[in-house]
mmCIF file with all atom_site columns, C-alpha atoms in Angstrom:
data_model
loop_
_atom_site.group_PDB
_atom_site.id
_atom_site.type_symbol
_atom_site.label_atom_id
_atom_site.label_alt_id
_atom_site.label_comp_id
_atom_site.label_asym_id
_atom_site.label_entity_id
_atom_site.label_seq_id
_atom_site.pdbx_PDB_ins_code
_atom_site.Cartn_x
_atom_site.Cartn_y
_atom_site.Cartn_z
_atom_site.occupancy
_atom_site.B_iso_or_equiv
_atom_site.pdbx_formal_charge
_atom_site.auth_seq_id
_atom_site.auth_comp_id
_atom_site.auth_asym_id
_atom_site.auth_atom_id
_atom_site.pdbx_PDB_model_num
ATOM 1   C CA . UNK T 1 1   ? 27.559 61.437 71.405  1.00 83.00 ? 298 UNK T CA 1
ATOM 2   C CA . UNK T 1 2   ? 30.774 62.985 70.141  1.00 88.00 ? 299 UNK T CA 1
ATOM 3   C CA . UNK T 1 3   ? 30.013 66.294 71.851  1.00 92.00 ? 300 UNK T CA 1
ATOM 4   C CA . UNK T 1 4   ? 29.441 64.525 75.171  1.00 93.00 ? 301 UNK T CA 1
ATOM 5   C CA . UNK T 1 5   ? 32.787 62.699 74.915  1.00 91.00 ? 302 UNK T CA 1
ATOM 6   C CA . UNK T 1 6   ? 34.624 65.908 74.027  1.00 92.00 ? 303 UNK T CA 1
ATOM 7   C CA . UNK T 1 7   ? 32.978 67.739 76.944  1.00 94.00 ? 304 UNK T CA 1
ATOM 8   C CA . UNK T 1 8   ? 33.907 64.893 79.292  1.00 93.00 ? 305 UNK T CA 1
ATOM 9   C CA . UNK T 1 9   ? 37.517 65.007 78.060  1.00 92.00 ? 306 UNK T CA 1
ATOM 10  C CA . UNK T 1 10  ? 37.668 68.765 78.726  1.00 94.00 ? 307 UNK T CA 1
ATOM 11  C CA . UNK T 1 11  ? 36.262 68.169 82.228  1.00 95.00 ? 308 UNK T CA 1
ATOM 12  C CA . UNK T 1 12  ? 38.938 65.549 82.888  1.00 93.00 ? 309 UNK T CA 1
ATOM 13  C CA . UNK T 1 13  ? 41.675 67.887 81.669  1.00 92.00 ? 310 UNK T CA 1
ATOM 14  C CA . UNK T 1 14  ? 40.415 70.585 84.054  1.00 92.00 ? 311 UNK T CA 1
ATOM 15  C CA . UNK T 1 15  ? 40.469 67.989 86.826  1.00 90.00 ? 312 UNK T CA 1
ATOM 16  C CA . UNK T 1 16  ? 44.065 67.222 85.902  1.00 89.00 ? 313 UNK T CA 1
ATOM 17  C CA . UNK T 1 17  ? 44.951 70.926 86.119  1.00 89.00 ? 314 UNK T CA 1
ATOM 18  C CA . UNK T 1 18  ? 43.385 71.165 89.581  1.00 85.00 ? 315 UNK T CA 1
ATOM 19  C CA . UNK T 1 19  ? 45.429 68.137 90.660  1.00 82.00 ? 316 UNK T CA 1
ATOM 20  C CA . UNK T 1 20  ? 48.583 69.801 89.359  1.00 84.00 ? 317 UNK T CA 1
ATOM 21  C CA . UNK T 1 21  ? 47.889 72.818 91.561  1.00 83.00 ? 318 UNK T CA 1
ATOM 22  C CA . UNK T 1 22  ? 47.332 70.512 94.539  1.00 79.00 ? 319 UNK T CA 1
ATOM 23  C CA . UNK T 1 23  ? 50.571 68.653 93.856  1.00 80.00 ? 320 UNK T CA 1
ATOM 24  C CA . UNK T 1 24  ? 52.469 71.930 93.770  1.00 81.00 ? 321 UNK T CA 1
ATOM 25  C CA . UNK T 1 25  ? 50.892 73.338 96.929  1.00 80.00 ? 322 UNK T CA 1
ATOM 26  C CA . UNK T 1 26  ? 50.625 70.075 98.909  1.00 74.00 ? 323 UNK T CA 1
ATOM 27  C CA . UNK T 1 27  ? 52.458 70.438 102.212 1.00 79.00 ? 324 UNK T CA 1
ATOM 28  C CA . UNK T 1 28  ? 53.189 66.739 102.706 1.00 83.00 ? 325 UNK T CA 1
ATOM 29  C CA . UNK T 1 29  ? 54.481 63.880 100.630 1.00 79.00 ? 326 UNK T CA 1
ATOM 30  C CA . UNK T 1 30  ? 51.143 62.112 101.073 1.00 79.00 ? 327 UNK T CA 1
ATOM 31  C CA . UNK T 1 31  ? 49.335 65.049 99.440  1.00 79.00 ? 328 UNK T CA 1
ATOM 32  C CA . UNK T 1 32  ? 51.731 64.942 96.529  1.00 80.00 ? 329 UNK T CA 1
ATOM 33  C CA . UNK T 1 33  ? 51.379 61.173 96.228  1.00 79.00 ? 330 UNK T CA 1
ATOM 34  C CA . UNK T 1 34  ? 47.592 61.474 96.200  1.00 80.00 ? 331 UNK T CA 1
ATOM 35  C CA . UNK T 1 35  ? 47.880 64.021 93.400  1.00 81.00 ? 332 UNK T CA 1
ATOM 36  C CA . UNK T 1 36  ? 50.158 61.682 91.445  1.00 79.00 ? 333 UNK T CA 1
ATOM 37  C CA . UNK T 1 37  ? 47.606 58.882 91.793  1.00 81.00 ? 334 UNK T CA 1
ATOM 38  C CA . UNK T 1 38  ? 44.929 61.323 90.659  1.00 84.00 ? 335 UNK T CA 1
ATOM 39  C CA . UNK T 1 39  ? 47.024 62.014 87.543  1.00 84.00 ? 336 UNK T CA 1
ATOM 40  C CA . UNK T 1 40  ? 47.230 58.308 86.820  1.00 83.00 ? 337 UNK T CA 1
ATOM 41  C CA . UNK T 1 41  ? 43.528 57.594 87.177  1.00 87.00 ? 338 UNK T CA 1
ATOM 42  C CA . UNK T 1 42  ? 42.560 60.729 85.256  1.00 90.00 ? 339 UNK T CA 1
ATOM 43  C CA . UNK T 1 43  ? 44.912 59.806 82.422  1.00 89.00 ? 340 UNK T CA 1
ATOM 44  C CA . UNK T 1 44  ? 43.321 56.362 82.279  1.00 92.00 ? 341 UNK T CA 1
ATOM 45  C CA . UNK T 1 45  ? 39.887 57.954 81.973  1.00 93.00 ? 342 UNK T CA 1
ATOM 46  C CA . UNK T 1 46  ? 41.116 60.363 79.277  1.00 92.00 ? 343 UNK T CA 1
ATOM 47  C CA . UNK T 1 47  ? 42.710 57.529 77.310  1.00 92.00 ? 344 UNK T CA 1
ATOM 48  C CA . UNK T 1 48  ? 39.542 55.432 77.502  1.00 94.00 ? 345 UNK T CA 1
ATOM 49  C CA . UNK T 1 49  ? 37.405 58.341 76.310  1.00 94.00 ? 346 UNK T CA 1
ATOM 50  C CA . UNK T 1 50  ? 39.828 59.059 73.459  1.00 92.00 ? 347 UNK T CA 1
ATOM 51  C CA . UNK T 1 51  ? 39.875 55.370 72.498  1.00 94.00 ? 348 UNK T CA 1
ATOM 52  C CA . UNK T 1 52  ? 36.106 55.483 72.135  1.00 93.00 ? 349 UNK T CA 1
ATOM 53  C CA . UNK T 1 53  ? 36.071 58.889 70.450  1.00 92.00 ? 350 UNK T CA 1
ATOM 54  C CA . UNK T 1 54  ? 38.677 58.019 67.796  1.00 92.00 ? 351 UNK T CA 1
ATOM 55  C CA . UNK T 1 55  ? 37.972 54.268 67.561  1.00 92.00 ? 352 UNK T CA 1
ATOM 56  C CA . UNK T 1 56  ? 41.547 53.415 68.566  1.00 93.00 ? 353 UNK T CA 1
ATOM 57  C CA . UNK T 1 57  ? 41.546 50.196 70.631  1.00 92.00 ? 354 UNK T CA 1
ATOM 58  C CA . UNK T 1 58  ? 45.302 50.487 71.168  1.00 94.00 ? 355 UNK T CA 1
ATOM 59  C CA . UNK T 1 59  ? 44.644 53.369 73.574  1.00 94.00 ? 356 UNK T CA 1
ATOM 60  C CA . UNK T 1 60  ? 42.873 50.905 75.867  1.00 94.00 ? 357 UNK T CA 1
ATOM 61  C CA . UNK T 1 61  ? 46.123 48.941 76.116  1.00 94.00 ? 358 UNK T CA 1
ATOM 62  C CA . UNK T 1 62  ? 47.989 52.120 77.034  1.00 93.00 ? 359 UNK T CA 1
ATOM 63  C CA . UNK T 1 63  ? 45.336 52.816 79.685  1.00 93.00 ? 360 UNK T CA 1
ATOM 64  C CA . UNK T 1 64  ? 45.964 49.350 81.144  1.00 93.00 ? 361 UNK T CA 1
ATOM 65  C CA . UNK T 1 65  ? 49.673 50.167 81.369  1.00 91.00 ? 362 UNK T CA 1
ATOM 66  C CA . UNK T 1 66  ? 48.857 53.365 83.271  1.00 88.00 ? 363 UNK T CA 1
ATOM 67  C CA . UNK T 1 67  ? 46.734 51.352 85.716  1.00 89.00 ? 364 UNK T CA 1
ATOM 68  C CA . UNK T 1 68  ? 49.606 48.922 86.241  1.00 90.00 ? 365 UNK T CA 1
ATOM 69  C CA . UNK T 1 69  ? 52.118 51.726 86.833  1.00 86.00 ? 366 UNK T CA 1
ATOM 70  C CA . UNK T 1 70  ? 49.780 53.468 89.280  1.00 82.00 ? 367 UNK T CA 1
ATOM 71  C CA . UNK T 1 71  ? 49.343 50.254 91.266  1.00 83.00 ? 368 UNK T CA 1
ATOM 72  C CA . UNK T 1 72  ? 53.107 49.708 91.438  1.00 86.00 ? 369 UNK T CA 1
ATOM 73  C CA . UNK T 1 73  ? 53.661 53.344 92.429  1.00 80.00 ? 370 UNK T CA 1
ATOM 74  C CA . UNK T 1 74  ? 51.140 53.201 95.272  1.00 79.00 ? 371 UNK T CA 1
ATOM 75  C CA . UNK T 1 75  ? 52.584 49.943 96.629  1.00 84.00 ? 372 UNK T CA 1
ATOM 76  C CA . UNK T 1 76  ? 56.101 51.381 96.466  1.00 84.00 ? 373 UNK T CA 1
ATOM 77  C CA . UNK T 1 77  ? 55.006 54.534 98.284  1.00 78.00 ? 374 UNK T CA 1
ATOM 78  C CA . UNK T 1 78  ? 53.197 52.573 100.982 1.00 80.00 ? 375 UNK T CA 1
ATOM 79  C CA . UNK T 1 79  ? 56.329 50.490 101.592 1.00 80.00 ? 376 UNK T CA 1
ATOM 80  C CA . UNK T 1 80  ? 58.635 53.523 101.973 1.00 73.00 ? 377 UNK T CA 1
ATOM 81  C CA . UNK T 1 81  ? 59.919 54.329 105.442 1.00 75.00 ? 378 UNK T CA 1
ATOM 82  C CA . UNK T 1 82  ? 58.227 57.367 106.986 1.00 69.00 ? 379 UNK T CA 1
ATOM 83  C CA . UNK T 1 83  ? 61.415 59.453 107.169 1.00 62.00 ? 380 UNK T CA 1
ATOM 84  C CA . UNK T 1 84  ? 62.834 58.695 103.747 1.00 56.00 ? 381 UNK T CA 1
ATOM 85  C CA . UNK T 1 85  ? 65.890 56.690 102.763 1.00 54.00 ? 382 UNK T CA 1
ATOM 86  C CA . UNK T 1 86  ? 68.535 58.771 104.574 1.00 50.00 ? 383 UNK T CA 1
ATOM 87  C CA . UNK T 1 87  ? 66.879 59.103 107.988 1.00 46.00 ? 384 UNK T CA 1
ATOM 88  C CA . UNK T 1 88  ? 67.847 56.917 110.904 1.00 48.00 ? 385 UNK T CA 1
ATOM 89  C CA . UNK T 1 89  ? 66.629 56.727 114.480 1.00 47.00 ? 386 UNK T CA 1
ATOM 90  C CA . UNK T 1 90  ? 70.068 57.430 115.895 1.00 50.00 ? 387 UNK T CA 1
ATOM 91  C CA . UNK T 1 91  ? 70.810 60.964 117.058 1.00 49.00 ? 388 UNK T CA 1
ATOM 92  C CA . UNK T 1 92  ? 73.757 63.032 115.904 1.00 46.00 ? 389 UNK T CA 1
ATOM 93  C CA . UNK T 1 93  ? 77.031 62.610 117.860 1.00 50.00 ? 390 UNK T CA 1
ATOM 94  C CA . UNK T 1 94  ? 76.656 65.886 119.806 1.00 50.00 ? 391 UNK T CA 1
ATOM 95  C CA . UNK T 1 95  ? 73.001 65.438 120.680 1.00 48.00 ? 392 UNK T CA 1
ATOM 96  C CA . UNK T 1 96  ? 72.093 64.896 124.328 1.00 49.00 ? 393 UNK T CA 1
ATOM 97  C CA . UNK T 1 97  ? 69.571 62.279 125.374 1.00 50.00 ? 394 UNK T CA 1
ATOM 98  C CA . UNK T 1 98  ? 67.505 64.307 127.853 1.00 51.00 ? 395 UNK T CA 1
ATOM 99  C CA . UNK T 1 99  ? 65.050 66.983 126.739 1.00 50.00 ? 396 UNK T CA 1
ATOM 100 C CA . UNK T 1 100 ? 65.537 66.419 123.022 1.00 50.00 ? 397 UNK T CA 1
ATOM 101 C CA . UNK T 1 101 ? 62.594 66.290 120.677 1.00 49.00 ? 398 UNK T CA 1
ATOM 102 C CA . UNK T 1 102 ? 61.489 62.735 119.858 1.00 54.00 ? 399 UNK T CA 1
ATOM 103 C CA . UNK T 1 103 ? 62.140 63.381 116.177 1.00 56.00 ? 400 UNK T CA 1
ATOM 104 C CA . UNK T 1 104 ? 64.555 65.707 114.412 1.00 67.00 ? 401 UNK T CA 1
ATOM 105 C CA . UNK T 1 105 ? 62.799 65.288 111.073 1.00 73.00 ? 402 UNK T CA 1
ATOM 106 C CA . UNK T 1 106 ? 61.041 68.340 109.646 1.00 73.00 ? 403 UNK T CA 1
ATOM 107 C CA . UNK T 1 107 ? 58.338 68.700 106.995 1.00 73.00 ? 404 UNK T CA 1
ATOM 108 C CA . UNK T 1 108 ? 58.484 71.209 104.138 1.00 74.00 ? 405 UNK T CA 1
ATOM 109 C CA . UNK T 1 109 ? 57.340 74.046 106.403 1.00 74.00 ? 406 UNK T CA 1
ATOM 110 C CA . UNK T 1 110 ? 60.027 73.340 109.027 1.00 72.00 ? 407 UNK T CA 1
ATOM 111 C CA . UNK T 1 111 ? 57.598 71.861 111.570 1.00 75.00 ? 408 UNK T CA 1
ATOM 112 C CA . UNK T 1 112 ? 58.631 68.690 113.470 1.00 74.00 ? 409 UNK T CA 1
ATOM 113 C CA . UNK T 1 113 ? 57.243 65.462 112.066 1.00 73.00 ? 410 UNK T CA 1
ATOM 114 C CA . UNK T 1 114 ? 55.347 63.436 114.676 1.00 73.00 ? 411 UNK T CA 1
#
């Protein structure tokens, strides 16, 4: 049984590494947020496996804290405005009304956000 738990822990660590790559390469904030939630749930699984492997029930309490933080993080992200804290709907003082793009916000690649 110990070998199975160790193999499962290694699999979860590889999953965490793949999520780290996705967080680095993710073009949008939603991709990065999904990767952060993946980190949280994977860490919970790793902590639960380690709690069983080493007979440390305190690690289950730490896993519960990670679940709580992940829930708070996802609710906070869902409640964020789409453009971030500094964006407003008002145009700049020199911007004309006609023919302007509906949004001046840009994503990480410089493309307009729709």
